[in-house]
Coordinates of C-alpha atoms in Angstrom, one line a residue:
M252 CA -31.3 -14.7 -1.6
S253 CA -30.3 -11.5 -3.2
S254 CA -27.6 -10.8 -5.8
N255 CA -25.6 -7.6 -4.4
Y256 CA -22.6 -9.1 -5.3
A257 CA -21.9 -8.6 -9.0
V258 CA -19.0 -7.9 -11.7
T259 CA -19.8 -4.6 -13.4
N260 CA -17.4 -3.2 -16.0
P261 CA -17.1 0.3 -14.8
A262 CA -16.0 1.3 -18.5
D263 CA -19.5 0.6 -19.8
G264 CA -21.8 -0.1 -16.9
Q265 CA -22.5 -3.8 -18.2
V266 CA -23.1 -6.6 -15.8
K267 CA -20.8 -9.4 -16.6
A268 CA -21.6 -11.8 -13.5
E269 CA -24.0 -11.9 -10.4
Y270 CA -23.5 -13.8 -7.1
E271 CA -25.7 -14.6 -4.5
T272 CA -25.6 -13.3 -0.8
I273 CA -25.0 -16.2 1.4
S274 CA -28.1 -17.3 3.7
D275 CA -28.0 -17.0 7.4
A276 CA -27.5 -20.4 8.0
Q277 CA -24.5 -20.2 5.6
L278 CA -23.0 -17.5 7.7
N279 CA -23.5 -19.8 10.8
Q280 CA -22.0 -22.5 9.5
A281 CA -18.8 -20.4 8.4
L282 CA -18.6 -19.0 11.7
D283 CA -18.9 -22.6 13.4
T284 CA -16.3 -23.9 10.7
A285 CA -13.8 -21.2 11.4
V286 CA -13.9 -21.2 15.1
E287 CA -13.0 -25.0 15.0
A288 CA -10.7 -24.5 12.2
Q289 CA -9.0 -21.6 13.9
K290 CA -8.0 -23.7 17.1
Q291 CA -6.3 -26.1 15.4
W292 CA -4.6 -23.7 12.9
A293 CA -3.2 -21.9 16.5
A294 CA -2.2 -25.4 17.9
R295 CA 0.5 -25.8 15.1
P296 CA 3.9 -24.4 15.6
I297 CA 4.4 -20.9 14.0
E298 CA 7.1 -22.4 11.6
E299 CA 4.4 -24.4 9.9
R300 CA 2.0 -21.6 9.7
A301 CA 4.8 -19.5 8.0
A302 CA 5.4 -22.3 5.3
V303 CA 1.8 -22.2 4.3
V304 CA 1.8 -18.1 4.3
K305 CA 4.9 -18.3 2.4
K306 CA 3.4 -20.8 -0.3
A307 CA 0.7 -18.1 -0.6
A308 CA 3.0 -15.4 -1.2
Q309 CA 4.6 -17.3 -4.0
L310 CA 1.3 -18.0 -5.7
F311 CA 0.5 -14.2 -5.6
D312 CA 3.7 -13.5 -7.3
E313 CA 3.2 -16.0 -9.8
R314 CA -0.4 -15.1 -10.9
A315 CA 0.3 -11.5 -10.7
D316 CA -1.0 -11.0 -14.5
E317 CA -4.0 -13.1 -14.0
L318 CA -4.8 -11.3 -10.6
G319 CA -4.4 -7.7 -12.6
H320 CA -6.9 -8.7 -14.9
I321 CA -9.5 -9.9 -12.6
I322 CA -9.5 -6.6 -10.5
G323 CA -9.1 -4.6 -13.8
K324 CA -12.5 -5.9 -15.2
E325 CA -14.2 -5.5 -11.6
M326 CA -13.0 -2.1 -10.6
G327 CA -11.1 -0.6 -13.6
K328 CA -7.4 -0.5 -12.2
R329 CA -4.9 -0.1 -14.8
H330 CA -3.7 -3.8 -15.3
S331 CA -0.2 -3.0 -14.7
E332 CA -1.0 -1.5 -11.4
G333 CA -3.3 -4.3 -10.5
A334 CA 0.0 -6.8 -11.4
E335 CA 2.0 -4.7 -9.1
E336 CA -0.6 -4.9 -6.2
A337 CA -0.7 -8.8 -6.2
Q338 CA 3.2 -8.6 -6.2
F339 CA 3.2 -6.0 -3.3
S340 CA 0.5 -8.5 -1.5
A341 CA 3.2 -11.3 -2.0
E342 CA 5.7 -9.1 -0.3
I343 CA 3.6 -8.5 2.5
L344 CA 2.9 -12.1 3.0
N345 CA 6.7 -13.1 2.6
Y346 CA 7.6 -10.3 5.2
Y347 CA 5.3 -11.9 7.6
A348 CA 6.4 -15.3 6.9
D349 CA 10.0 -14.5 7.4
N350 CA 9.7 -12.2 10.4
G351 CA 6.7 -13.0 12.2
A352 CA 8.4 -15.8 14.6
E353 CA 10.4 -13.0 15.8
F354 CA 7.8 -10.4 16.2
A355 CA 6.0 -12.9 18.0
A356 CA 8.5 -14.5 20.3
D357 CA 8.4 -14.7 24.0
K358 CA 9.9 -11.7 25.8
K359 CA 11.3 -12.2 29.2
L360 CA 10.3 -9.3 31.8
D361 CA 12.5 -8.3 35.0
T362 CA 11.0 -9.4 38.0
P363 CA 12.5 -9.7 41.8
D364 CA 10.9 -12.6 42.7
G365 CA 9.9 -15.0 39.3
A366 CA 9.9 -15.7 36.0
A367 CA 7.8 -13.5 33.9
I368 CA 7.2 -13.6 30.1
L369 CA 5.2 -11.8 27.9
Q370 CA 3.8 -13.7 25.5
S371 CA 2.1 -13.1 22.1
R372 CA -1.2 -15.6 21.5
P373 CA -3.9 -15.7 19.1
I374 CA -7.5 -14.1 20.0
G375 CA -9.8 -16.2 17.7
V376 CA -11.6 -15.6 14.6
L377 CA -11.5 -12.0 13.1
L378 CA -13.9 -10.5 10.9
G379 CA -12.3 -8.3 8.0
I380 CA -14.3 -5.8 5.9
M381 CA -12.2 -4.6 3.0
P382 CA -12.9 -2.1 0.4
W383 CA -12.6 -2.2 -3.5
N384 CA -9.9 0.1 -4.2
F385 CA -6.9 -2.4 -3.5
P386 CA -8.8 -5.5 -3.3
Y387 CA -5.6 -8.0 -2.7
Y388 CA -3.3 -5.5 -0.8
Q389 CA -5.7 -4.6 1.7
V390 CA -6.8 -8.1 2.6
A391 CA -2.8 -9.3 2.6
R392 CA -2.1 -6.4 5.0
F393 CA -4.7 -7.7 7.4
A394 CA -4.6 -11.3 6.8
A395 CA -0.5 -12.1 6.8
P396 CA 0.1 -10.8 10.3
N397 CA -2.9 -12.5 11.5
L398 CA -2.6 -15.9 9.9
M399 CA 0.9 -16.1 11.4
L400 CA -0.3 -15.2 14.9
G401 CA -2.9 -17.9 14.5
N402 CA -5.6 -16.1 14.3
G403 CA -8.7 -17.3 11.8
I404 CA -10.4 -14.9 9.3
V405 CA -13.8 -14.3 8.1
L406 CA -13.3 -11.8 5.0
K407 CA -16.5 -9.9 3.8
H408 CA -15.2 -8.2 0.7
A409 CA -16.7 -4.9 -1.5
E410 CA -19.6 -6.1 -3.3
I411 CA -18.2 -5.2 -6.8
C412 CA -15.2 -7.6 -6.2
P413 CA -16.7 -10.8 -5.8
E414 CA -14.1 -12.8 -8.2
S415 CA -10.9 -11.3 -6.6
A416 CA -12.4 -12.1 -3.2
Q417 CA -12.9 -15.4 -4.0
I418 CA -9.6 -16.0 -5.5
I419 CA -7.8 -14.8 -2.5
E420 CA -9.5 -17.7 -0.7
D421 CA -8.6 -20.1 -3.5
I422 CA -5.2 -19.2 -3.2
F423 CA -4.7 -19.5 0.7
R424 CA -6.2 -23.1 0.3
E425 CA -4.2 -24.1 -2.7
A426 CA -0.9 -23.0 -0.4
G427 CA -2.3 -25.3 2.1
L428 CA -4.3 -23.5 4.7
P429 CA -6.9 -25.4 6.2
E430 CA -10.4 -25.1 5.2
G431 CA -12.3 -22.7 7.5
V432 CA -9.2 -20.6 8.6
Y433 CA -9.9 -18.2 6.0
V434 CA -13.4 -17.9 4.7
N435 CA -14.6 -15.6 2.0
V436 CA -18.1 -14.7 2.7
R437 CA -20.6 -12.8 0.5
A438 CA -22.8 -11.2 3.3
S439 CA -25.1 -8.3 3.5
H440 CA -24.7 -5.5 5.9
D441 CA -27.3 -6.8 8.2
Q442 CA -25.3 -10.2 8.5
I443 CA -22.3 -8.3 9.0
A444 CA -23.6 -6.5 11.9
E445 CA -24.8 -9.6 13.5
A446 CA -21.5 -11.2 13.0
I447 CA -19.8 -8.4 15.2
A448 CA -22.1 -9.2 17.8
D449 CA -21.5 -13.0 17.6
N450 CA -19.4 -14.1 20.3
R451 CA -17.7 -16.4 17.7
I452 CA -15.8 -13.1 16.2
A453 CA -13.2 -11.9 18.5
G454 CA -12.3 -8.5 16.4
V455 CA -13.1 -6.7 13.3
S456 CA -10.8 -5.0 11.0
L457 CA -12.4 -2.3 8.6
T458 CA -11.0 -0.2 5.6
G459 CA -13.5 1.8 4.3
S460 CA -15.3 5.3 4.6
E461 CA -15.7 7.6 7.5
R462 CA -19.3 6.4 7.8
A463 CA -18.7 2.8 7.7
G464 CA -16.1 3.3 10.4
A465 CA -18.5 5.1 12.5
I466 CA -21.2 2.1 12.1
V467 CA -18.4 -0.4 12.7
S468 CA -17.0 1.1 15.6
E469 CA -20.2 1.6 17.3
Q470 CA -21.2 -2.1 16.6
A471 CA -17.8 -3.4 18.0
G472 CA -18.0 -0.9 21.2
K473 CA -21.3 -2.7 21.9
A474 CA -20.0 -6.0 21.7
L475 CA -16.8 -5.1 23.4
K476 CA -14.5 -6.3 20.4
K477 CA -11.1 -4.8 19.4
A478 CA -11.5 -2.9 16.1
V479 CA -8.9 -1.4 13.8
L480 CA -10.2 1.2 11.5
E481 CA -8.3 2.4 8.2
L482 CA -10.8 5.1 7.1
G483 CA -10.5 8.1 4.8
G484 CA -7.7 10.7 3.9
S485 CA -7.2 14.1 2.6
D486 CA -3.0 14.1 2.8
P487 CA -1.3 17.2 2.4
Y488 CA 1.4 17.2 -0.2
I489 CA 3.8 20.2 0.6
I490 CA 6.2 21.7 -1.6
L491 CA 8.4 24.3 0.4
D492 CA 10.6 24.9 -2.5
T493 CA 12.1 23.3 -5.6
E494 CA 14.7 23.4 -8.3
D495 CA 12.3 22.6 -11.0
A496 CA 8.5 23.4 -10.5
K497 CA 7.4 21.5 -13.9
K498 CA 9.0 18.5 -12.7
A499 CA 7.7 18.5 -9.2
A500 CA 4.3 19.2 -10.9
Q501 CA 4.8 16.1 -12.8
D502 CA 5.7 14.0 -10.0
A503 CA 2.7 15.1 -8.1
F504 CA 0.5 14.7 -11.0
A505 CA 1.8 10.9 -11.6
T506 CA 1.3 10.4 -8.0
R507 CA -2.4 11.5 -7.8
M508 CA -3.4 9.8 -10.8
Y509 CA -2.2 6.4 -9.4
N510 CA -5.4 4.3 -9.2
T511 CA -7.1 6.9 -10.8
G512 CA -6.9 8.8 -7.7
Q513 CA -8.8 6.2 -5.7
A514 CA -6.4 5.8 -2.8
C515 CA -6.9 6.7 1.0
D516 CA -3.2 8.2 1.3
S517 CA -3.3 9.9 -2.2
N518 CA -2.0 13.3 -2.1
K519 CA -5.4 15.1 -2.2
R520 CA -4.2 18.4 -1.2
L521 CA -1.2 20.0 -2.8
I522 CA 0.2 22.9 -1.0
V523 CA 2.6 25.2 -2.9
M524 CA 4.9 28.2 -2.2
D525 CA 3.8 31.3 -4.0
D526 CA 7.3 31.4 -6.1
A527 CA 6.6 28.3 -7.7
Y528 CA 3.0 27.9 -7.9
D529 CA 2.2 29.4 -11.2
E530 CA 4.3 27.4 -13.1
F531 CA 3.4 24.4 -11.2
V532 CA -0.4 24.8 -11.6
D533 CA 0.1 25.7 -15.6
E534 CA 2.3 22.3 -15.7
L535 CA -0.6 20.2 -13.9
V536 CA -3.1 22.0 -16.2
R537 CA -1.2 20.6 -19.3
L538 CA -0.8 17.2 -18.3
A539 CA -4.7 16.8 -17.0
S540 CA -5.8 18.3 -20.4
D541 CA -3.7 15.7 -22.1
M542 CA -5.3 12.8 -20.7
K543 CA -8.0 10.9 -22.4
P544 CA -10.0 7.8 -21.5
G545 CA -9.1 4.3 -22.2
D546 CA -9.1 0.7 -21.5
Y547 CA -7.9 -0.7 -18.3
T548 CA -5.4 -2.5 -20.2
S549 CA -3.4 0.5 -21.5
D550 CA -0.1 1.4 -20.2
D551 CA -0.1 4.9 -22.0
P552 CA 0.4 7.1 -19.2
T553 CA -1.8 9.8 -20.9
V554 CA -4.6 7.2 -20.9
Y555 CA -6.8 7.2 -17.6
Q556 CA -9.0 4.5 -16.4
P557 CA -12.7 4.7 -15.3
L558 CA -13.5 5.0 -11.6
S559 CA -14.8 1.8 -9.8
S560 CA -18.5 2.5 -10.7
R561 CA -20.7 5.1 -12.0
G562 CA -22.1 5.7 -8.6
A563 CA -18.5 6.5 -7.6
A564 CA -17.9 9.0 -10.5
E565 CA -21.6 10.5 -10.3
N566 CA -20.6 11.3 -6.3
L567 CA -17.4 12.8 -7.5
A568 CA -19.2 14.9 -10.1
K569 CA -21.8 16.3 -7.1
Q570 CA -18.4 17.4 -5.3
M571 CA -17.3 19.5 -8.2
E572 CA -20.5 21.2 -8.3
Q573 CA -19.9 22.0 -4.6
L574 CA -16.5 23.2 -5.3
K575 CA -17.6 25.4 -8.1
D576 CA -20.7 26.8 -5.7
A577 CA -18.1 27.4 -3.0
G578 CA -16.0 29.8 -5.3
A579 CA -13.4 27.4 -6.4
T580 CA -11.8 27.8 -10.1
I581 CA -11.9 24.4 -12.1
R582 CA -8.9 25.2 -14.4
T583 CA -9.3 22.0 -16.2
G584 CA -11.5 18.9 -16.3
G585 CA -13.7 17.6 -13.9
E586 CA -16.1 16.3 -16.3
L587 CA -18.5 13.0 -16.0
A588 CA -18.8 11.0 -19.2
D589 CA -22.2 10.3 -20.8
G590 CA -23.6 7.1 -20.8
P591 CA -23.3 4.3 -18.0
G592 CA -19.6 4.3 -17.8
A593 CA -17.7 5.7 -15.1
Y594 CA -15.1 8.0 -16.6
F595 CA -14.1 11.0 -14.9
S596 CA -11.9 13.8 -16.6
P597 CA -8.7 14.7 -14.4
A598 CA -9.3 17.9 -13.1
V599 CA -7.2 20.6 -11.4
V600 CA -9.0 22.9 -9.0
T601 CA -7.5 25.9 -7.3
D602 CA -9.0 28.8 -5.2
V603 CA -10.9 26.6 -2.8
P604 CA -11.9 28.6 0.1
V605 CA -10.5 27.4 3.5
G606 CA -13.3 26.6 5.9
S607 CA -15.9 26.0 3.4
D608 CA -17.8 22.5 3.6
V609 CA -16.4 20.8 0.5
Y610 CA -12.7 21.9 1.5
Y611 CA -12.9 19.2 4.6
E612 CA -14.3 16.7 2.4
E613 CA -12.3 13.8 0.6
L614 CA -12.2 13.8 -3.0
F615 CA -11.8 10.0 -4.3
G616 CA -10.9 10.5 -7.5
P617 CA -8.3 12.2 -10.0
V618 CA -8.9 15.6 -8.8
L619 CA -5.8 17.9 -8.0
V620 CA -6.5 20.8 -5.6
V621 CA -3.5 23.2 -5.3
Y622 CA -3.2 25.9 -2.4
R623 CA -1.1 28.8 -2.7
V624 CA 1.1 29.6 0.3
S625 CA 4.0 32.2 1.4
S626 CA 5.6 30.5 4.5
D627 CA 6.2 27.2 6.2
E628 CA 3.9 28.3 9.1
E629 CA 1.0 29.0 6.6
A630 CA 1.8 25.8 4.9
L631 CA 1.8 23.7 8.1
E632 CA -1.7 25.4 9.2
L633 CA -3.1 24.6 6.2
A634 CA -2.1 21.0 6.0
N635 CA -3.2 20.3 9.8
D636 CA -6.7 22.2 9.1
S637 CA -8.4 18.6 8.3
R638 CA -10.5 16.5 10.0
F639 CA -8.5 13.5 8.6
G640 CA -5.1 12.4 9.8
L641 CA -3.7 9.6 7.5
G642 CA -0.4 10.7 5.9
G643 CA 1.8 13.8 4.5
T644 CA 4.6 14.6 2.6
V645 CA 7.0 17.7 2.6
F646 CA 9.3 18.3 -0.2
S647 CA 12.5 20.8 0.2
T648 CA 16.0 21.2 -1.2
D649 CA 16.8 21.6 2.6
T650 CA 15.9 18.3 4.4
A651 CA 16.1 19.9 7.8
R652 CA 13.7 22.4 6.7
A653 CA 11.2 19.6 5.5
E654 CA 11.9 17.7 8.5
A655 CA 11.1 20.6 10.7
V656 CA 7.6 21.0 8.9
G657 CA 6.9 17.5 8.9
S658 CA 7.7 16.8 12.6
R659 CA 4.7 18.9 13.3
L660 CA 2.3 17.3 10.8
H661 CA -0.9 16.0 12.6
V662 CA -0.7 12.5 10.7
G663 CA 0.0 8.8 11.4
M664 CA 2.6 8.8 8.6
A665 CA 5.0 11.9 8.2
K666 CA 7.3 11.6 4.8
I667 CA 10.0 13.7 4.0
N668 CA 11.3 14.0 0.1
S669 CA 9.7 11.0 -1.0
Y670 CA 6.1 10.0 -1.6
D671 CA 6.8 6.3 -2.4
T672 CA 7.2 4.8 1.0
D673 CA 5.3 1.5 0.1
S674 CA 7.1 -1.3 2.2
A675 CA 5.7 -4.3 4.1
A676 CA 8.2 -3.1 6.8
L677 CA 6.7 0.4 7.2
P678 CA 3.8 0.6 9.4
F679 CA 0.4 2.1 7.8
G680 CA -2.1 4.0 9.8
G681 CA -3.5 7.5 10.7
V682 CA -5.1 9.5 13.4
K683 CA -8.4 11.9 13.8
N684 CA -10.9 10.8 11.4
S685 CA -8.6 8.6 9.3
G686 CA -8.9 5.9 11.9
Y687 CA -7.1 3.8 14.5
G688 CA -4.7 1.2 14.8
R689 CA -2.0 0.1 12.4
E690 CA -1.0 -2.4 10.1
L691 CA 2.1 -3.5 8.3
G692 CA 5.6 -3.5 9.8
P693 CA 6.2 -5.3 13.4
V694 CA 3.3 -3.4 14.7
G695 CA 1.0 -5.2 12.3
M696 CA 1.3 -8.0 14.7
D697 CA 0.6 -6.2 17.8
E698 CA -3.3 -5.5 17.1
F699 CA -5.3 -8.7 17.5
V700 CA -2.9 -10.2 19.9
N701 CA -3.4 -11.5 23.5
K702 CA -0.5 -10.0 25.1
R703 CA -0.5 -12.8 27.8
L704 CA 1.5 -12.6 31.1
F705 CA 2.9 -15.9 31.9
Y706 CA 4.6 -15.8 35.3
T707 CA 6.0 -18.3 37.8
K708 CA 6.7 -17.6 41.1
E709 CA 10.4 -18.7 42.3
D710 CA 10.7 -20.4 45.5

């Protein structure tokens, strides 16, 4: 067995712990156990399932500080943000525990000669493939609705997050979830491909890159399995007008720096009207230039944390070279630290040629790319010129104007005059190369579900 799973401090590149990949026999046993456990879990009343999910929410909330430290050491997330992530995971679990019975309730259908009911029933054991950037939140939004439905879960987490992955299973077990209903597996990519094809797996959910999404989608399609994909994003952040360009820049900078820019729905393309552009960019440059590297435990807003790994930082550095080669202007930052650490200085980039290869790439890190536009139509055309379609934000002092532009964005989530829409009640997902399917909100229980018709003919 190999040890691809490891905790490596991204600040210095030092390996702190290694964990063996499971054997094929262990994976086979995990699937067998999950199938039997899921049947028993699905047979329990949904109210009993809700009690377990609610207890898990309580544990996530109570242990938020500890959970924040775990992912800070694994992938470098600022501790306060990690603790908030654990608390948000608790909110998601509570949301489905409180509302799941209503979402999954039988619905009567009108019929002239019989009694028809649309039922929501579980489909079996699901495979979840989750990323490192939000180790708890990504799992919570997948697990909470499906555990409420009565599905079982086999979870393959990112190789750099073995300890946060395991503690999630431990929390569910402590909350009273029977053994096998939620199983964390340290599996290889080949083993995951085999699991997708296995008849014991009923569906697969992936949050990850475009490349991973294409592979998993193909594998799931061959096996005739339902899949939900939440992939990359290059979200437009449009400022049509503002009364304070500096404040707008400060808000945009803080948003982009969250999780050191490693979020699928981060504001990766800042589109600013020309009358505010110069002042906006100057303020971004000032803010980025004042940033300095530091430890994940720091709450100083002028301190930035390392990226998740040296490899991730090196990839972003290559993209910066591509930007330069394409003719873009690096106003400040964009420098990879010497040594084995994953520090990458926050960058402000302008003049990226629209239509260049790098223009269409996702920049997964603290890089603020700004575009100047002179009309609403130009802003909209630029915003939609992307192979991604996750989210988009429009700001204006005239709400109707912002809504008119926002209503024409080719995205799964259009936000007006607010970037902060984090709520368990609001659906999350995209279109185009950002994937398909939805998580969170009422529709989060509509993906891996048997919408069964139950019909009785009347005499």
